[in-house]
Amino acid sequence: MKFGQVEDPSKIDFTLPKDHSRTKEILKQNKKGLENISIGCAKWNKTDLKGFYPKGTKDELTYYATQFNSIELNATFYGMPTSEQVLTWKEKTPADFKFFPKITNTVSHFRRLLNIDDVVTQFATAVLNFDEKLGMVFLQLHDNFKPKDYERLEQFVNKWPKEVPLAIELRNTEWFTDEEIFDKTCQLFEDNNITNIIVDTAGRRDMLHMRLTTPNAFIRYVGANAESDYERLGDWLKHLTKWKKEGLQNLYFFVHQNLEKASPLLSSYFIENMNKEWKTEIIIPKMGQENMPNLF
């Protein structure tokens, strides 16, 4: 994942910002406690995750699902999934596995939220075949989709089929730098039970907000293939521990890297430390030791 990549990560201040005042109030609304923890990568492609799969692996998703409990499904961004394809993916994974499919780019990038009723219906119909394995669908807006088109976003949100859980990632800096616009957008999300995605990447610190709009934390973490990645993950674990105490209901944490082959390694580190801190028993992904020294 090249988004937010910088030439020298050592020059970046990776300090996590303070919570928005509304976040604590949102977390208080959850009376059920922590229900689900999903940690995974963005894809299961062997070409990207070099060194992760044992020699002779015949089906990448089947093996991936023995090591992770979820996947941020970027494949659906580049092509509309069919119901048959969704059922095939579903059947290759264990009962507790979760898929988080990205809405096809026809909606977000080509039609830019205009005249999309047919595409949304087709997409929602397909992904509902994940049944209990559907974690949450997410919309990633184009970098140049700005608040001037707020009405398009509002219409999309209001028309979205409520039976499909949804998260939205805003990318243009104007959504975050204009406080009035950010508040208005977050209120729209709150009113419609939509999760506000948090992106942590080196070159786009403007996107790193700490405003939750549901008791769910959907975090897309992008490492910089640097030693600082480990410290950053440690900071995230501390912050998430705070949110857990305040009422976090679901955690969706997906690890990316500029060089994706390091994603399983970082995920293993994060999960291992979470298991120690939270007394959880999430499976720790394995990776051949011979591949680790060259990942950074």
Short mmCIF file of N, CA, C and O in Angstrom, two decimals, residues 158-287:
data_model
loop_
_atom_site.label_atom_id
_atom_site.label_comp_id
_atom_site.label_asym_id
_atom_site.label_seq_id
_atom_site.Cartn_x
_atom_site.Cartn_y
_atom_site.Cartn_z
N ASN A 158 -28.17 8.11 3.33
CA ASN A 158 -29.60 7.96 3.59
C ASN A 158 -30.22 6.80 2.81
O ASN A 158 -31.19 6.19 3.26
N LYS A 159 -29.66 6.50 1.65
CA LYS A 159 -30.20 5.43 0.81
C LYS A 159 -29.55 4.07 1.09
O LYS A 159 -30.06 3.05 0.62
N TRP A 160 -28.45 4.07 1.81
CA TRP A 160 -27.72 2.81 2.02
C TRP A 160 -28.61 1.78 2.72
O TRP A 160 -29.28 2.11 3.70
N PRO A 161 -28.64 0.52 2.25
CA PRO A 161 -29.46 -0.52 2.89
C PRO A 161 -29.00 -0.78 4.32
O PRO A 161 -27.87 -1.20 4.56
N LYS A 162 -29.87 -0.53 5.28
CA LYS A 162 -29.50 -0.54 6.70
C LYS A 162 -29.12 -1.92 7.21
O LYS A 162 -28.48 -2.04 8.27
N GLU A 163 -29.51 -2.98 6.50
CA GLU A 163 -29.15 -4.31 6.96
C GLU A 163 -27.68 -4.66 6.70
O GLU A 163 -27.18 -5.69 7.18
N VAL A 164 -26.98 -3.78 5.96
CA VAL A 164 -25.56 -4.00 5.67
C VAL A 164 -24.73 -3.01 6.48
O VAL A 164 -24.77 -1.80 6.21
N PRO A 165 -23.97 -3.44 7.49
CA PRO A 165 -23.17 -2.51 8.29
C PRO A 165 -22.13 -1.81 7.42
O PRO A 165 -21.49 -2.43 6.57
N LEU A 166 -21.97 -0.49 7.65
CA LEU A 166 -21.15 0.33 6.76
C LEU A 166 -20.17 1.21 7.53
O LEU A 166 -20.50 1.77 8.58
N ALA A 167 -18.96 1.32 6.97
CA ALA A 167 -17.95 2.28 7.44
C ALA A 167 -17.54 3.14 6.25
O ALA A 167 -17.62 2.69 5.09
N ILE A 168 -17.12 4.37 6.52
CA ILE A 168 -16.73 5.28 5.44
C ILE A 168 -15.37 5.90 5.75
O ILE A 168 -15.10 6.34 6.87
N GLU A 169 -14.53 5.93 4.71
CA GLU A 169 -13.21 6.56 4.81
C GLU A 169 -13.18 7.82 3.96
O GLU A 169 -13.31 7.76 2.74
N LEU A 170 -13.01 8.95 4.61
CA LEU A 170 -12.84 10.23 3.93
C LEU A 170 -11.35 10.47 3.73
O LEU A 170 -10.55 10.21 4.64
N ARG A 171 -10.96 11.01 2.58
CA ARG A 171 -9.53 11.17 2.31
C ARG A 171 -9.08 12.60 2.04
O ARG A 171 -7.94 12.94 2.29
N ASN A 172 -9.96 13.42 1.52
CA ASN A 172 -9.55 14.78 1.22
C ASN A 172 -9.36 15.58 2.51
O ASN A 172 -10.18 15.51 3.42
N THR A 173 -8.31 16.35 2.58
CA THR A 173 -7.96 17.05 3.81
C THR A 173 -9.03 18.03 4.28
O THR A 173 -9.15 18.31 5.48
N GLU A 174 -9.84 18.55 3.36
CA GLU A 174 -10.85 19.54 3.72
C GLU A 174 -11.92 18.98 4.67
O GLU A 174 -12.53 19.73 5.43
N TRP A 175 -12.14 17.66 4.63
CA TRP A 175 -13.11 17.06 5.56
C TRP A 175 -12.65 17.20 7.00
O TRP A 175 -13.46 17.27 7.92
N PHE A 176 -11.33 17.25 7.19
CA PHE A 176 -10.76 17.25 8.54
C PHE A 176 -10.35 18.64 9.02
O PHE A 176 -10.40 18.92 10.21
N THR A 177 -9.93 19.49 8.10
CA THR A 177 -9.43 20.80 8.50
C THR A 177 -10.55 21.82 8.73
O THR A 177 -10.34 22.81 9.43
N ASP A 178 -11.71 21.57 8.15
CA ASP A 178 -12.87 22.44 8.39
C ASP A 178 -13.68 21.81 9.52
O ASP A 178 -14.42 20.84 9.31
N GLU A 179 -13.57 22.36 10.71
CA GLU A 179 -14.20 21.77 11.89
C GLU A 179 -15.71 21.68 11.76
O GLU A 179 -16.32 20.67 12.18
N GLU A 180 -16.31 22.69 11.17
CA GLU A 180 -17.77 22.69 11.00
C GLU A 180 -18.21 21.54 10.09
O GLU A 180 -19.19 20.83 10.38
N ILE A 181 -17.48 21.36 8.99
CA ILE A 181 -17.79 20.28 8.05
C ILE A 181 -17.58 18.91 8.71
O ILE A 181 -18.40 17.99 8.55
N PHE A 182 -16.49 18.77 9.44
CA PHE A 182 -16.18 17.49 10.09
C PHE A 182 -17.26 17.13 11.11
O PHE A 182 -17.74 15.99 11.16
N ASP A 183 -17.67 18.13 11.89
CA ASP A 183 -18.74 17.89 12.88
C ASP A 183 -20.04 17.50 12.20
O ASP A 183 -20.74 16.58 12.64
N LYS A 184 -20.38 18.20 11.13
CA LYS A 184 -21.62 17.92 10.40
C LYS A 184 -21.60 16.51 9.80
O LYS A 184 -22.60 15.77 9.88
N THR A 185 -20.45 16.12 9.25
CA THR A 185 -20.32 14.80 8.64
C THR A 185 -20.37 13.70 9.69
O THR A 185 -21.04 12.68 9.50
N CYS A 186 -19.69 13.90 10.79
CA CYS A 186 -19.69 12.91 11.86
C CYS A 186 -21.09 12.75 12.45
O CYS A 186 -21.49 11.64 12.83
N GLN A 187 -21.84 13.84 12.53
CA GLN A 187 -23.21 13.75 13.02
C GLN A 187 -24.08 12.94 12.06
O GLN A 187 -24.93 12.15 12.48
N LEU A 188 -23.85 13.13 10.76
CA LEU A 188 -24.54 12.33 9.75
C LEU A 188 -24.25 10.85 9.96
O LEU A 188 -25.16 10.00 9.91
N PHE A 189 -22.99 10.53 10.22
CA PHE A 189 -22.60 9.14 10.45
C PHE A 189 -23.26 8.60 11.73
O PHE A 189 -23.78 7.48 11.76
N GLU A 190 -23.22 9.38 12.80
CA GLU A 190 -23.83 8.96 14.06
C GLU A 190 -25.31 8.66 13.87
O GLU A 190 -25.81 7.63 14.34
N ASP A 191 -26.01 9.55 13.20
CA ASP A 191 -27.45 9.42 13.02
C ASP A 191 -27.83 8.17 12.22
O ASP A 191 -28.94 7.67 12.33
N ASN A 192 -26.87 7.69 11.41
CA ASN A 192 -27.15 6.54 10.54
C ASN A 192 -26.32 5.30 10.90
O ASN A 192 -26.24 4.36 10.11
N ASN A 193 -25.74 5.33 12.10
CA ASN A 193 -24.98 4.18 12.60
C ASN A 193 -23.85 3.76 11.65
O ASN A 193 -23.64 2.57 11.37
N ILE A 194 -23.13 4.74 11.15
CA ILE A 194 -22.01 4.50 10.23
C ILE A 194 -20.70 4.76 10.95
O ILE A 194 -20.53 5.79 11.62
N THR A 195 -19.78 3.83 10.79
CA THR A 195 -18.49 3.91 11.47
C THR A 195 -17.51 4.78 10.69
O THR A 195 -17.34 4.61 9.47
N ASN A 196 -16.88 5.71 11.36
CA ASN A 196 -15.92 6.64 10.78
C ASN A 196 -14.54 5.98 10.78
O ASN A 196 -13.96 5.75 11.83
N ILE A 197 -14.00 5.65 9.62
CA ILE A 197 -12.73 4.94 9.54
C ILE A 197 -11.57 5.86 9.93
O ILE A 197 -11.53 7.03 9.58
N ILE A 198 -10.62 5.29 10.67
CA ILE A 198 -9.40 6.00 11.06
C ILE A 198 -8.24 5.44 10.25
O ILE A 198 -8.02 4.24 10.23
N VAL A 199 -7.49 6.33 9.59
CA VAL A 199 -6.34 5.92 8.79
C VAL A 199 -5.07 6.49 9.44
O VAL A 199 -4.98 7.69 9.69
N ASP A 200 -4.11 5.61 9.69
CA ASP A 200 -2.82 6.02 10.27
C ASP A 200 -1.72 5.68 9.27
O ASP A 200 -1.30 4.53 9.14
N THR A 201 -1.27 6.70 8.53
CA THR A 201 -0.21 6.51 7.55
C THR A 201 0.74 7.70 7.60
O THR A 201 0.32 8.82 7.93
N ALA A 202 2.01 7.45 7.32
CA ALA A 202 3.07 8.45 7.56
C ALA A 202 2.82 9.79 6.87
O ALA A 202 2.94 10.84 7.49
N GLY A 203 2.47 9.76 5.61
CA GLY A 203 2.40 11.00 4.84
C GLY A 203 1.08 11.73 4.88
O GLY A 203 0.93 12.77 4.23
N ARG A 204 0.11 11.21 5.65
CA ARG A 204 -1.20 11.87 5.72
C ARG A 204 -1.67 11.94 7.18
O ARG A 204 -2.68 11.37 7.56
N ARG A 205 -0.91 12.69 7.97
CA ARG A 205 -1.26 12.82 9.39
C ARG A 205 -2.55 13.62 9.58
O ARG A 205 -3.18 13.54 10.64
N ASP A 206 -2.96 14.36 8.54
CA ASP A 206 -4.20 15.13 8.63
C ASP A 206 -5.42 14.22 8.72
O ASP A 206 -6.47 14.61 9.24
N MET A 207 -5.30 12.99 8.23
CA MET A 207 -6.42 12.04 8.25
C MET A 207 -6.56 11.32 9.58
O MET A 207 -7.56 10.64 9.81
N LEU A 208 -5.56 11.44 10.43
CA LEU A 208 -5.55 10.70 11.69
C LEU A 208 -6.37 11.43 12.75
O LEU A 208 -5.86 12.22 13.54
N HIS A 209 -7.67 11.17 12.74
CA HIS A 209 -8.55 11.75 13.73
C HIS A 209 -8.83 10.70 14.81
O HIS A 209 -8.51 9.53 14.65
N MET A 210 -9.40 11.10 15.91
CA MET A 210 -9.78 10.17 16.96
C MET A 210 -11.24 10.40 17.33
O MET A 210 -11.60 10.49 18.50
N ARG A 211 -12.06 10.49 16.30
CA ARG A 211 -13.49 10.69 16.52
C ARG A 211 -14.27 9.47 16.08
O ARG A 211 -14.41 9.19 14.88
N LEU A 212 -14.80 8.72 17.03
CA LEU A 212 -15.64 7.58 16.73
C LEU A 212 -17.08 8.03 16.56
O LEU A 212 -17.53 8.93 17.27
N THR A 213 -17.78 7.41 15.62
CA THR A 213 -19.18 7.74 15.40
C THR A 213 -20.10 6.57 15.78
O THR A 213 -21.32 6.70 15.76
N THR A 214 -19.50 5.44 16.07
CA THR A 214 -20.18 4.27 16.64
C THR A 214 -19.22 3.69 17.67
O THR A 214 -18.04 4.08 17.71
N PRO A 215 -19.66 2.74 18.48
CA PRO A 215 -18.73 2.13 19.44
C PRO A 215 -17.75 1.15 18.78
O PRO A 215 -17.10 0.36 19.47
N ASN A 216 -17.65 1.23 17.45
CA ASN A 216 -16.71 0.39 16.71
C ASN A 216 -15.50 1.20 16.27
O ASN A 216 -15.66 2.33 15.80
N ALA A 217 -14.32 0.63 16.41
CA ALA A 217 -13.09 1.26 15.91
C ALA A 217 -12.63 0.50 14.68
O ALA A 217 -12.26 -0.67 14.77
N PHE A 218 -12.69 1.15 13.52
CA PHE A 218 -12.24 0.56 12.25
C PHE A 218 -10.97 1.31 11.87
O PHE A 218 -11.02 2.46 11.46
N ILE A 219 -9.83 0.65 12.03
CA ILE A 219 -8.53 1.31 11.86
C ILE A 219 -7.75 0.66 10.72
O ILE A 219 -7.57 -0.56 10.69
N ARG A 220 -7.30 1.49 9.80
CA ARG A 220 -6.45 1.04 8.70
C ARG A 220 -5.05 1.59 8.98
O ARG A 220 -4.77 2.76 8.78
N TYR A 221 -4.20 0.70 9.47
CA TYR A 221 -2.85 1.08 9.90
C TYR A 221 -1.87 0.78 8.77
O TYR A 221 -1.80 -0.35 8.28
N VAL A 222 -1.10 1.80 8.36
CA VAL A 222 -0.13 1.63 7.28
C VAL A 222 1.27 1.82 7.85
O VAL A 222 1.67 2.93 8.21
N GLY A 223 2.01 0.72 7.94
CA GLY A 223 3.39 0.81 8.40
C GLY A 223 4.28 1.44 7.34
O GLY A 223 3.91 1.53 6.17
N ALA A 224 5.44 1.87 7.77
CA ALA A 224 6.37 2.54 6.86
C ALA A 224 7.58 1.68 6.54
O ALA A 224 8.58 2.16 6.02
N ASN A 225 7.48 0.36 6.87
CA ASN A 225 8.62 -0.55 6.72
C ASN A 225 9.84 0.01 7.44
O ASN A 225 10.94 0.07 6.91
N ALA A 226 9.61 0.46 8.68
CA ALA A 226 10.65 1.03 9.51
C ALA A 226 10.52 0.48 10.93
O ALA A 226 9.45 -0.01 11.32
N GLU A 227 11.58 0.56 11.70
CA GLU A 227 11.54 0.06 13.08
C GLU A 227 10.49 0.78 13.91
O GLU A 227 9.95 0.23 14.86
N SER A 228 10.15 2.02 13.54
CA SER A 228 9.15 2.79 14.27
C SER A 228 7.76 2.14 14.19
O SER A 228 6.88 2.45 15.00
N ASP A 229 7.57 1.23 13.23
CA ASP A 229 6.27 0.56 13.10
C ASP A 229 5.88 -0.16 14.38
O ASP A 229 4.71 -0.20 14.76
N TYR A 230 6.86 -0.76 15.04
CA TYR A 230 6.58 -1.51 16.27
C TYR A 230 6.15 -0.58 17.39
O TYR A 230 5.19 -0.86 18.12
N GLU A 231 6.83 0.55 17.53
CA GLU A 231 6.47 1.52 18.57
C GLU A 231 5.07 2.09 18.30
O GLU A 231 4.28 2.28 19.23
N ARG A 232 4.77 2.34 17.04
CA ARG A 232 3.45 2.85 16.67
C ARG A 232 2.35 1.87 17.05
O ARG A 232 1.30 2.26 17.56
N LEU A 233 2.59 0.59 16.80
CA LEU A 233 1.61 -0.43 17.17
C LEU A 233 1.44 -0.51 18.68
O LEU A 233 0.33 -0.72 19.19
N GLY A 234 2.54 -0.31 19.41
CA GLY A 234 2.46 -0.28 20.86
C GLY A 234 1.60 0.88 21.35
O GLY A 234 0.80 0.73 22.29
N ASP A 235 1.75 2.03 20.70
CA ASP A 235 0.93 3.19 21.06
C ASP A 235 -0.54 2.94 20.77
O ASP A 235 -1.42 3.34 21.55
N TRP A 236 -0.80 2.26 19.67
CA TRP A 236 -2.19 1.94 19.33
C TRP A 236 -2.80 0.99 20.37
O TRP A 236 -3.95 1.15 20.77
N LEU A 237 -2.02 0.03 20.80
CA LEU A 237 -2.54 -0.91 21.78
C LEU A 237 -2.90 -0.20 23.08
O LEU A 237 -3.95 -0.47 23.70
N LYS A 238 -2.06 0.75 23.50
CA LYS A 238 -2.36 1.53 24.71
C LYS A 238 -3.66 2.31 24.53
O LYS A 238 -4.49 2.38 25.44
N HIS A 239 -3.82 2.91 23.36
CA HIS A 239 -5.01 3.74 23.12
C HIS A 239 -6.26 2.88 23.05
O HIS A 239 -7.32 3.24 23.57
N LEU A 240 -6.13 1.74 22.40
CA LEU A 240 -7.28 0.84 22.28
C LEU A 240 -7.66 0.25 23.64
O LEU A 240 -8.85 -0.01 23.89
N THR A 241 -6.68 0.07 24.51
CA THR A 241 -6.96 -0.40 25.86
C THR A 241 -7.81 0.62 26.61
O THR A 241 -8.74 0.27 27.35
N LYS A 242 -7.50 1.89 26.38
CA LYS A 242 -8.29 2.98 26.96
C LYS A 242 -9.73 2.92 26.42
O LYS A 242 -10.70 3.00 27.19
N TRP A 243 -9.88 2.77 25.11
CA TRP A 243 -11.21 2.70 24.52
C TRP A 243 -11.97 1.47 25.01
O TRP A 243 -13.18 1.52 25.22
N LYS A 244 -11.26 0.38 25.20
CA LYS A 244 -11.89 -0.84 25.69
C LYS A 244 -12.51 -0.60 27.07
O LYS A 244 -13.63 -1.03 27.35
N LYS A 245 -11.79 0.10 27.91
CA LYS A 245 -12.29 0.42 29.25
C LYS A 245 -13.49 1.36 29.19
O LYS A 245 -14.37 1.33 30.06
N GLU A 246 -13.53 2.21 28.16
CA GLU A 246 -14.60 3.20 28.03
C GLU A 246 -15.85 2.65 27.32
O GLU A 246 -16.87 3.33 27.29
N GLY A 247 -15.74 1.44 26.75
CA GLY A 247 -16.94 0.85 26.15
C GLY A 247 -16.83 0.38 24.72
O GLY A 247 -17.86 0.18 24.05
N LEU A 248 -15.62 0.17 24.21
CA LEU A 248 -15.45 -0.30 22.83
C LEU A 248 -16.23 -1.60 22.61
O LEU A 248 -16.13 -2.54 23.38
N GLN A 249 -17.00 -1.63 21.53
CA GLN A 249 -17.84 -2.80 21.24
C GLN A 249 -17.18 -3.75 20.25
O GLN A 249 -17.19 -4.97 20.45
N ASN A 250 -16.60 -3.19 19.17
CA ASN A 250 -15.94 -4.02 18.15
C ASN A 250 -14.66 -3.33 17.69
O ASN A 250 -14.65 -2.11 17.48
N LEU A 251 -13.61 -4.11 17.52
CA LEU A 251 -12.35 -3.60 17.00
C LEU A 251 -12.06 -4.27 15.67
O LEU A 251 -12.01 -5.49 15.57
N TYR A 252 -11.87 -3.44 14.64
CA TYR A 252 -11.49 -3.91 13.32
C TYR A 252 -10.16 -3.23 12.98
O TYR A 252 -10.13 -2.01 12.73
N PHE A 253 -9.08 -3.99 12.98
CA PHE A 253 -7.74 -3.41 12.83
C PHE A 253 -7.03 -4.12 11.68
O PHE A 253 -6.75 -5.32 11.76
N PHE A 254 -6.74 -3.37 10.61
CA PHE A 254 -6.13 -3.97 9.44
C PHE A 254 -4.76 -3.36 9.16
O PHE A 254 -4.61 -2.14 9.12
N VAL A 255 -3.79 -4.24 9.00
CA VAL A 255 -2.39 -3.84 8.86
C VAL A 255 -1.98 -3.84 7.40
O VAL A 255 -2.11 -4.85 6.70
N HIS A 256 -1.48 -2.70 6.95
CA HIS A 256 -0.91 -2.55 5.62
C HIS A 256 0.57 -2.20 5.77
O HIS A 256 1.03 -1.78 6.83
N GLN A 257 1.30 -2.33 4.67
CA GLN A 257 2.68 -1.87 4.61
C GLN A 257 2.94 -1.31 3.22
O GLN A 257 2.27 -1.68 2.25
N ASN A 258 3.94 -0.43 3.10
CA ASN A 258 4.36 0.02 1.78
C ASN A 258 4.84 -1.19 0.97
O ASN A 258 4.58 -1.30 -0.21
N LEU A 259 5.54 -2.10 1.64
CA LEU A 259 5.88 -3.41 1.08
C LEU A 259 5.05 -4.42 1.86
O LEU A 259 5.35 -4.72 3.02
N GLU A 260 4.00 -4.94 1.23
CA GLU A 260 3.00 -5.71 1.96
C GLU A 260 3.52 -7.00 2.58
O GLU A 260 2.89 -7.56 3.48
N LYS A 261 4.67 -7.48 2.14
CA LYS A 261 5.14 -8.75 2.68
C LYS A 261 5.41 -8.67 4.18
O LYS A 261 5.48 -9.69 4.86
N ALA A 262 5.55 -7.46 4.72
CA ALA A 262 5.78 -7.31 6.16
C ALA A 262 4.49 -7.28 6.96
O ALA A 262 4.53 -7.32 8.19
N SER A 263 3.35 -7.22 6.29
CA SER A 263 2.08 -7.10 7.02
C SER A 263 1.81 -8.26 7.98
O SER A 263 1.40 -8.04 9.12
N PRO A 264 2.03 -9.52 7.58
CA PRO A 264 1.81 -10.62 8.54
C PRO A 264 2.72 -10.53 9.75
O PRO A 264 2.31 -10.86 10.88
N LEU A 265 3.96 -10.10 9.56
CA LEU A 265 4.90 -9.98 10.67
C LEU A 265 4.43 -8.94 11.68
O LEU A 265 4.41 -9.18 12.89
N LEU A 266 4.03 -7.77 11.18
CA LEU A 266 3.54 -6.73 12.07
C LEU A 266 2.26 -7.17 12.77
O LEU A 266 2.06 -6.89 13.95
N SER A 267 1.41 -7.85 12.04
CA SER A 267 0.17 -8.34 12.63
C SER A 267 0.45 -9.31 13.76
O SER A 267 -0.20 -9.27 14.82
N SER A 268 1.42 -10.19 13.56
CA SER A 268 1.79 -11.15 14.60
C SER A 268 2.26 -10.44 15.86
O SER A 268 1.87 -10.80 16.99
N TYR A 269 3.06 -9.42 15.68
CA TYR A 269 3.57 -8.64 16.81
C TYR A 269 2.42 -7.98 17.56
O TYR A 269 2.36 -8.03 18.80
N PHE A 270 1.51 -7.39 16.81
CA PHE A 270 0.38 -6.69 17.42
C PHE A 270 -0.53 -7.66 18.17
O PHE A 270 -0.93 -7.41 19.32
N ILE A 271 -0.84 -8.78 17.55
CA ILE A 271 -1.73 -9.77 18.17
C ILE A 271 -1.09 -10.37 19.42
O ILE A 271 -1.75 -10.55 20.45
N GLU A 272 0.18 -10.69 19.33
CA GLU A 272 0.87 -11.29 20.48
C GLU A 272 0.83 -10.36 21.70
O GLU A 272 0.56 -10.80 22.82
N ASN A 273 1.05 -9.08 21.45
CA ASN A 273 1.02 -8.12 22.55
C ASN A 273 -0.39 -7.86 23.05
O ASN A 273 -0.61 -7.65 24.25
N MET A 274 -1.36 -7.90 22.15
CA MET A 274 -2.75 -7.75 22.57
C MET A 274 -3.17 -8.93 23.45
O MET A 274 -3.86 -8.75 24.47
N ASN A 275 -2.79 -10.13 23.06
CA ASN A 275 -3.12 -11.31 23.86
C ASN A 275 -2.58 -11.19 25.28
O ASN A 275 -3.25 -11.57 26.25
N LYS A 276 -1.38 -10.64 25.40
CA LYS A 276 -0.78 -10.47 26.73
C LYS A 276 -1.52 -9.41 27.54
O LYS A 276 -1.80 -9.60 28.72
N GLU A 277 -1.84 -8.29 26.88
CA GLU A 277 -2.45 -7.15 27.56
C GLU A 277 -3.92 -7.39 27.88
O GLU A 277 -4.40 -7.04 28.96
N TRP A 278 -4.65 -7.98 26.95
CA TRP A 278 -6.10 -8.12 27.08
C TRP A 278 -6.52 -9.52 27.52
O TRP A 278 -7.71 -9.77 27.66
N LYS A 279 -5.55 -10.43 27.66
CA LYS A 279 -5.86 -11.83 28.03
C LYS A 279 -6.74 -12.50 26.98
O LYS A 279 -7.57 -13.36 27.30
N THR A 280 -6.56 -12.11 25.73
CA THR A 280 -7.29 -12.75 24.63
C THR A 280 -6.49 -13.94 24.12
O THR A 280 -5.32 -14.14 24.48
N GLU A 281 -7.13 -14.72 23.26
CA GLU A 281 -6.48 -15.90 22.70
C GLU A 281 -6.61 -15.91 21.18
O GLU A 281 -6.95 -16.92 20.56
N ILE A 282 -6.31 -14.79 20.56
CA ILE A 282 -6.37 -14.68 19.11
C ILE A 282 -5.17 -15.42 18.52
O ILE A 282 -4.05 -15.30 19.02
N ILE A 283 -5.41 -16.20 17.47
CA ILE A 283 -4.33 -16.95 16.86
C ILE A 283 -3.24 -16.00 16.36
O ILE A 283 -3.53 -14.93 15.80
N ILE A 284 -1.99 -16.35 16.61
CA ILE A 284 -0.85 -15.53 16.17
C ILE A 284 -0.35 -16.07 14.85
O ILE A 284 0.10 -17.22 14.78
N PRO A 285 -0.42 -15.30 13.78
CA PRO A 285 0.02 -15.78 12.46
C PRO A 285 1.47 -16.22 12.47
O PRO A 285 2.34 -15.59 13.10
N LYS A 286 1.74 -17.29 11.77
CA LYS A 286 3.10 -17.81 11.66
C LYS A 286 3.76 -17.25 10.41
O LYS A 286 3.11 -16.94 9.43
N MET A 287 5.09 -17.17 10.49
CA MET A 287 5.83 -16.74 9.30
C MET A 287 7.22 -17.31 9.38
O MET A 287 7.84 -17.32 10.45
#
